[in-house]
PDB file of C-alpha atoms in Angstrom:
ATOM      1  CA  VAL A 783     -52.508  15.827  17.816  1.00 47.00           C
ATOM      2  CA  ILE A 784     -49.268  16.187  19.176  1.00 52.00           C
ATOM      3  CA  ARG A 785     -48.493  12.763  19.481  1.00 55.00           C
ATOM      4  CA  ARG A 786     -49.536  11.816  15.163  1.00 55.00           C
ATOM      5  CA  PHE A 787     -47.164  15.092  14.342  1.00 58.00           C
ATOM      6  CA  ARG A 788     -44.477  13.327  16.586  1.00 60.00           C
ATOM      7  CA  LEU A 789     -45.127   9.997  14.748  1.00 56.00           C
ATOM      8  CA  LEU A 790     -44.966  11.336  11.030  1.00 58.00           C
ATOM      9  CA  ALA A 791     -42.155  13.093  12.017  1.00 60.00           C
ATOM     10  CA  LEU A 792     -40.302  10.309  13.200  1.00 61.00           C
ATOM     11  CA  MET A 793     -41.571   8.479  10.413  1.00 64.00           C
ATOM     12  CA  ALA A 794     -40.400  10.638   8.434  1.00 62.00           C
ATOM     13  CA  ALA A 795     -36.678  10.720   9.744  1.00 60.00           C
ATOM     14  CA  MET A 796     -36.624   6.929   9.825  1.00 60.00           C
ATOM     15  CA  CYS A 797     -37.431   7.179   5.626  1.00 56.00           C
ATOM     16  CA  LEU A 798     -34.897  10.388   5.140  1.00 55.00           C
ATOM     17  CA  ALA A 799     -32.017   8.293   7.542  1.00 53.00           C
ATOM     18  CA  GLY A 800     -33.342   4.703   5.678  1.00 52.00           C
ATOM     19  CA  CYS A 801     -33.698   5.308   1.818  1.00 52.00           C
ATOM     20  CA  GLY A 802     -30.345   7.751   1.515  1.00 49.00           C
ATOM     21  CA  SER A 803     -27.875   4.820   2.909  1.00 54.00           C
ATOM     22  CA  ASN A 804     -28.657   2.431   0.641  1.00 64.00           C
ATOM     23  CA  ALA A 805     -28.703   3.899  -2.239  1.00 71.00           C
ATOM     24  CA  PRO A 806     -25.230   3.668  -3.433  1.00 73.00           C
ATOM     25  CA  SER A 807     -23.325   7.530  -3.676  1.00 82.00           C
ATOM     26  CA  LEU A 808     -22.675   8.919  -6.886  1.00 84.00           C
ATOM     27  CA  GLN A 809     -18.688   8.157  -6.210  1.00 85.00           C
ATOM     28  CA  GLU A 810     -19.600   4.343  -5.363  1.00 84.00           C
ATOM     29  CA  ARG A 811     -21.827   4.328  -8.706  1.00 84.00           C
ATOM     30  CA  GLU A 812     -18.301   5.092 -10.171  1.00 84.00           C
ATOM     31  CA  GLN A 813     -16.374   2.980  -8.863  1.00 85.00           C
ATOM     32  CA  MET A 814     -18.416   0.127  -9.293  1.00 86.00           C
ATOM     33  CA  ALA A 815     -18.393   0.751 -13.281  1.00 86.00           C
ATOM     34  CA  LYS A 816     -15.094   1.034 -13.117  1.00 87.00           C
ATOM     35  CA  GLN A 817     -14.602  -1.912 -11.273  1.00 86.00           C
ATOM     36  CA  GLN A 818     -16.801  -3.679 -14.107  1.00 87.00           C
ATOM     37  CA  GLN A 819     -14.918  -2.383 -16.740  1.00 86.00           C
ATOM     38  CA  LEU A 820     -11.449  -3.929 -15.386  1.00 85.00           C
ATOM     39  CA  LEU A 821     -13.176  -7.058 -15.327  1.00 87.00           C
ATOM     40  CA  ASP A 822     -14.795  -6.863 -18.853  1.00 88.00           C
ATOM     41  CA  LEU A 823     -11.103  -6.102 -19.935  1.00 87.00           C
ATOM     42  CA  CYS A 824      -9.445  -8.379 -18.155  1.00 88.00           C
ATOM     43  CA  LEU A 825     -12.321 -11.297 -19.805  1.00 89.00           C
ATOM     44  CA  ARG A 826     -12.169 -10.491 -23.075  1.00 90.00           C
ATOM     45  CA  VAL A 827      -7.978  -9.947 -22.745  1.00 89.00           C
ATOM     46  CA  GLN A 828      -7.522 -12.763 -20.262  1.00 88.00           C
ATOM     47  CA  PRO A 829      -6.749 -15.722 -23.297  1.00 92.00           C
ATOM     48  CA  ARG A 830      -4.273 -13.722 -25.311  1.00 93.00           C
ATOM     49  CA  LEU A 831      -2.440 -13.291 -22.366  1.00 93.00           C
ATOM     50  CA  PRO A 832      -0.018 -16.308 -21.599  1.00 94.00           C
ATOM     51  CA  ALA A 833       0.980 -16.575 -24.932  1.00 95.00           C
ATOM     52  CA  ALA A 834       2.514 -12.968 -24.563  1.00 95.00           C
ATOM     53  CA  LEU A 835       3.412 -13.134 -21.092  1.00 95.00           C
ATOM     54  CA  GLN A 836       5.502 -16.392 -22.660  1.00 96.00           C
ATOM     55  CA  ARG A 837       6.157 -14.336 -25.399  1.00 96.00           C
ATOM     56  CA  PHE A 838       7.585 -11.408 -23.492  1.00 96.00           C
ATOM     57  CA  ASN A 839       9.271 -13.699 -20.885  1.00 96.00           C
ATOM     58  CA  SER A 840      11.521 -15.511 -24.365  1.00 97.00           C
ATOM     59  CA  ALA A 841      12.340 -11.937 -25.187  1.00 97.00           C
ATOM     60  CA  GLN A 842      13.780 -10.690 -22.430  1.00 96.00           C
ATOM     61  CA  GLN A 843      15.590 -14.244 -21.399  1.00 96.00           C
ATOM     62  CA  GLU A 844      17.423 -14.062 -25.630  1.00 97.00           C
ATOM     63  CA  LEU A 845      17.853  -9.841 -24.329  1.00 97.00           C
ATOM     64  CA  VAL A 846      19.416 -10.493 -21.066  1.00 96.00           C
ATOM     65  CA  ALA A 847      21.496 -13.618 -22.974  1.00 97.00           C
ATOM     66  CA  VAL A 848      22.870 -12.035 -26.120  1.00 97.00           C
ATOM     67  CA  ARG A 849      24.214  -8.780 -23.591  1.00 95.00           C
ATOM     68  CA  THR A 850      26.326 -10.731 -21.142  1.00 96.00           C
ATOM     69  CA  ALA A 851      27.537 -13.003 -24.274  1.00 96.00           C
ATOM     70  CA  THR A 852      31.212 -12.358 -24.505  1.00 95.00           C
ATOM     71  CA  TYR A 853      33.952 -13.263 -26.960  1.00 95.00           C
ATOM     72  CA  LEU A 854      36.339 -16.750 -26.729  1.00 95.00           C
ATOM     73  CA  PRO A 855      39.373 -16.113 -28.402  1.00 94.00           C
ATOM     74  CA  SER A 856      40.519 -18.939 -30.592  1.00 95.00           C
ATOM     75  CA  ALA A 857      44.293 -20.638 -28.916  1.00 95.00           C
ATOM     76  CA  PRO A 858      47.025 -19.081 -30.034  1.00 95.00           C
ATOM     77  CA  PRO A 859      50.120 -20.811 -31.476  1.00 94.00           C
ATOM     78  CA  LYS A 860      51.577 -22.986 -28.928  1.00 93.00           C
ATOM     79  CA  PRO A 861      54.697 -21.612 -27.359  1.00 91.00           C
ATOM     80  CA  LEU A 862      58.170 -23.518 -29.037  1.00 89.00           C
ATOM     81  CA  ASP A 863      59.498 -26.014 -26.444  1.00 90.00           C
ATOM     82  CA  PRO A 864      62.413 -25.051 -24.385  1.00 90.00           C
ATOM     83  CA  GLU A 865      63.819 -28.603 -24.282  1.00 89.00           C
ATOM     84  CA  GLU A 866      63.198 -29.518 -28.165  1.00 90.00           C
ATOM     85  CA  GLN A 867      64.912 -26.403 -28.899  1.00 87.00           C
ATOM     86  CA  ARG A 868      68.072 -27.137 -26.998  1.00 86.00           C
ATOM     87  CA  ARG A 869      68.662 -30.689 -28.877  1.00 87.00           C
ATOM     88  CA  LEU A 870      68.710 -28.140 -32.440  1.00 87.00           C
ATOM     89  CA  THR A 871      71.448 -26.297 -34.074  1.00 90.00           C
ATOM     90  CA  ILE A 872      71.080 -22.601 -33.506  1.00 90.00           C
ATOM     91  CA  TYR A 873      70.370 -22.176 -37.827  1.00 92.00           C
ATOM     92  CA  ASP A 874      67.585 -24.727 -36.663  1.00 91.00           C
ATOM     93  CA  GLN A 875      66.131 -22.981 -33.855  1.00 90.00           C
ATOM     94  CA  GLN A 876      66.108 -19.142 -35.568  1.00 93.00           C
ATOM     95  CA  THR A 877      64.151 -20.714 -38.414  1.00 94.00           C
ATOM     96  CA  GLU A 878      61.751 -22.413 -36.050  1.00 92.00           C
ATOM     97  CA  GLN A 879      61.358 -19.064 -33.909  1.00 93.00           C
ATOM     98  CA  ASP A 880      60.774 -17.356 -37.014  1.00 95.00           C
ATOM     99  CA  LEU A 881      58.315 -20.186 -38.527  1.00 94.00           C
ATOM    100  CA  TYR A 882      56.222 -19.209 -34.838  1.00 94.00           C
ATOM    101  CA  GLU A 883      57.082 -15.377 -35.102  1.00 95.00           C
ATOM    102  CA  GLN A 884      55.024 -15.752 -38.182  1.00 96.00           C
ATOM    103  CA  SER A 885      52.196 -18.305 -37.139  1.00 96.00           C
ATOM    104  CA  VAL A 886      51.685 -15.550 -34.249  1.00 96.00           C
ATOM    105  CA  GLU A 887      51.123 -12.419 -36.141  1.00 97.00           C
ATOM    106  CA  THR A 888      48.911 -14.393 -38.873  1.00 97.00           C
ATOM    107  CA  TRP A 889      46.723 -15.796 -35.501  1.00 97.00           C
ATOM    108  CA  ARG A 890      46.752 -12.012 -34.084  1.00 97.00           C
ATOM    109  CA  ARG A 891      45.062 -10.754 -37.866  1.00 97.00           C
ATOM    110  CA  ALA A 892      43.168 -13.817 -38.146  1.00 97.00           C
ATOM    111  CA  GLU A 893      41.780 -13.137 -34.279  1.00 97.00           C
ATOM    112  CA  ALA A 894      41.406  -9.145 -34.996  1.00 97.00           C
ATOM    113  CA  ASP A 895      39.748 -10.083 -38.109  1.00 97.00           C
ATOM    114  CA  ARG A 896      37.661 -13.174 -36.062  1.00 97.00           C
ATOM    115  CA  ARG A 897      36.774  -9.963 -33.270  1.00 97.00           C
ATOM    116  CA  ASP A 898      35.502  -7.729 -35.780  1.00 97.00           C
ATOM    117  CA  ARG A 899      32.792 -10.222 -37.378  1.00 97.00           C
ATOM    118  CA  TRP A 900      31.649 -10.987 -33.347  1.00 97.00           C
ATOM    119  CA  GLU A 901      31.248  -7.601 -32.973  1.00 97.00           C
ATOM    120  CA  ARG A 902      29.322  -6.934 -35.303  1.00 97.00           C
ATOM    121  CA  GLN A 903      27.224 -10.193 -35.243  1.00 97.00           C
ATOM    122  CA  GLN A 904      26.862  -8.945 -31.874  1.00 97.00           C
ATOM    123  CA  SER A 905      25.678  -5.945 -32.557  1.00 97.00           C
ATOM    124  CA  GLN A 906      23.316  -7.216 -34.915  1.00 98.00           C
ATOM    125  CA  ARG A 907      21.653  -9.789 -32.900  1.00 97.00           C
ATOM    126  CA  ASP A 908      21.774  -6.955 -30.163  1.00 97.00           C
ATOM    127  CA  ARG A 909      19.334  -4.783 -31.380  1.00 97.00           C
ATOM    128  CA  ASN A 910      16.742  -7.722 -33.086  1.00 98.00           C
ATOM    129  CA  ALA A 911      17.000  -8.927 -29.275  1.00 97.00           C
ATOM    130  CA  ALA A 912      15.873  -5.495 -28.393  1.00 96.00           C
ATOM    131  CA  ASP A 913      13.342  -5.358 -30.795  1.00 97.00           C
ATOM    132  CA  ALA A 914      11.627  -7.877 -30.308  1.00 97.00           C
ATOM    133  CA  PHE A 915      11.910  -7.440 -26.018  1.00 96.00           C
ATOM    134  CA  ASN A 916      10.280  -4.076 -27.276  1.00 95.00           C
ATOM    135  CA  ALA A 917       7.661  -5.951 -29.884  1.00 96.00           C
ATOM    136  CA  ALA A 918       6.618  -8.030 -27.182  1.00 96.00           C
ATOM    137  CA  ALA A 919       6.579  -5.388 -23.877  1.00 95.00           C
ATOM    138  CA  GLN A 920       4.310  -2.605 -27.309  1.00 94.00           C
ATOM    139  CA  SER A 921       2.066  -6.279 -26.725  1.00 94.00           C
ATOM    140  CA  LEU A 922       1.477  -6.379 -22.999  1.00 94.00           C
ATOM    141  CA  GLN A 923       1.293  -2.779 -23.196  1.00 92.00           C
ATOM    142  CA  GLN A 924      -2.002  -3.105 -25.904  1.00 92.00           C
ATOM    143  CA  LEU A 925      -3.789  -6.175 -23.632  1.00 92.00           C
ATOM    144  CA  HIS A 926      -3.685  -3.288 -20.265  1.00 91.00           C
ATOM    145  CA  PRO A 927      -1.241  -0.826 -20.072  1.00 91.00           C
ATOM    146  CA  GLU A 928      -0.924  -1.465 -16.099  1.00 90.00           C
ATOM    147  CA  LEU A 929       0.337  -5.015 -16.712  1.00 92.00           C
ATOM    148  CA  LEU A 930       4.296  -3.736 -17.311  1.00 93.00           C
ATOM    149  CA  ARG A 931       6.118  -1.364 -14.730  1.00 90.00           C
ATOM    150  CA  VAL A 932       7.785   2.064 -16.581  1.00 83.00           C
ATOM    151  CA  GLY A 933      10.946   2.039 -16.325  1.00 82.00           C
ATOM    152  CA  SER A 934      13.824   1.160 -18.481  1.00 82.00           C
ATOM    153  CA  PRO A 935      13.568  -2.095 -19.513  1.00 87.00           C
ATOM    154  CA  PRO A 936      10.622  -2.088 -18.595  1.00 91.00           C
ATOM    155  CA  GLN A 937       9.719  -5.373 -16.144  1.00 92.00           C
ATOM    156  CA  LEU A 938       6.167  -7.542 -15.252  1.00 93.00           C
ATOM    157  CA  ASN A 939       3.950  -6.532 -12.838  1.00 92.00           C
ATOM    158  CA  ASN A 940       2.897  -9.168 -11.084  1.00 92.00           C
ATOM    159  CA  GLU A 941       0.821  -8.280  -8.863  1.00 91.00           C
ATOM    160  CA  GLU A 942      -1.687  -7.422 -12.133  1.00 89.00           C
ATOM    161  CA  VAL A 943      -0.961 -10.619 -14.154  1.00 92.00           C
ATOM    162  CA  GLU A 944      -2.027 -12.810 -11.397  1.00 91.00           C
ATOM    163  CA  ARG A 945      -5.360 -10.109 -11.147  1.00 88.00           C
ATOM    164  CA  PHE A 946      -5.481 -10.666 -14.702  1.00 87.00           C
ATOM    165  CA  ARG A 947      -4.998 -14.580 -14.839  1.00 88.00           C
ATOM    166  CA  THR A 948      -7.268 -15.957 -12.970  1.00 88.00           C
ATOM    167  CA  CYS A 949      -9.876 -12.190 -13.425  1.00 84.00           C
ATOM    168  CA  LYS A 950     -11.928 -12.836 -10.352  1.00 85.00           C
ATOM    169  CA  PRO A 951     -15.174 -10.518  -9.057  1.00 81.00           C
ATOM    170  CA  GLU A 952     -12.977 -10.159  -6.592  1.00 82.00           C
ATOM    171  CA  ARG A 953      -9.959  -9.557  -7.396  1.00 76.00           C
ATOM    172  CA  PHE A 954     -11.550  -6.611  -8.754  1.00 72.00           C
ATOM    173  CA  ARG A 955     -12.890  -4.383  -6.279  1.00 73.00           C
TER     174      ARG A 955
END
């Protein structure tokens, strides 16, 4: 009788130890469900990802290009040639000098207007590029918020982007 009792107790202990370790815990089941949801999201997002990434990269490059652009002034009038001036009479030298100073003043006014116009246009280009960049970033965030690193300006989270490009199940574990 004692042997049967020991055998039954031993079998019950083995069954409890074996049965309990094979079933996933609640945390494991929740983790597996979350991984499956991410994989499903990846499969839904993957067809749209290349175009969204292309828009983001293009908008980012355009914004950098606009913000690094510098104004290039036009060439000023050529100064008077001293050798030529020596050959002229004093009256002609003064006339040439007056004409030169007028052309320099005209150039300065025109250059100031040109620079103002360029700055206004540049400001508009900057706003347009920033708007396009923000729209591209928003588009990526709508696909999956973790595709971008939070910051100013937002940057691609390359690890997450690569994971969503491939959609391999083992990368979601």
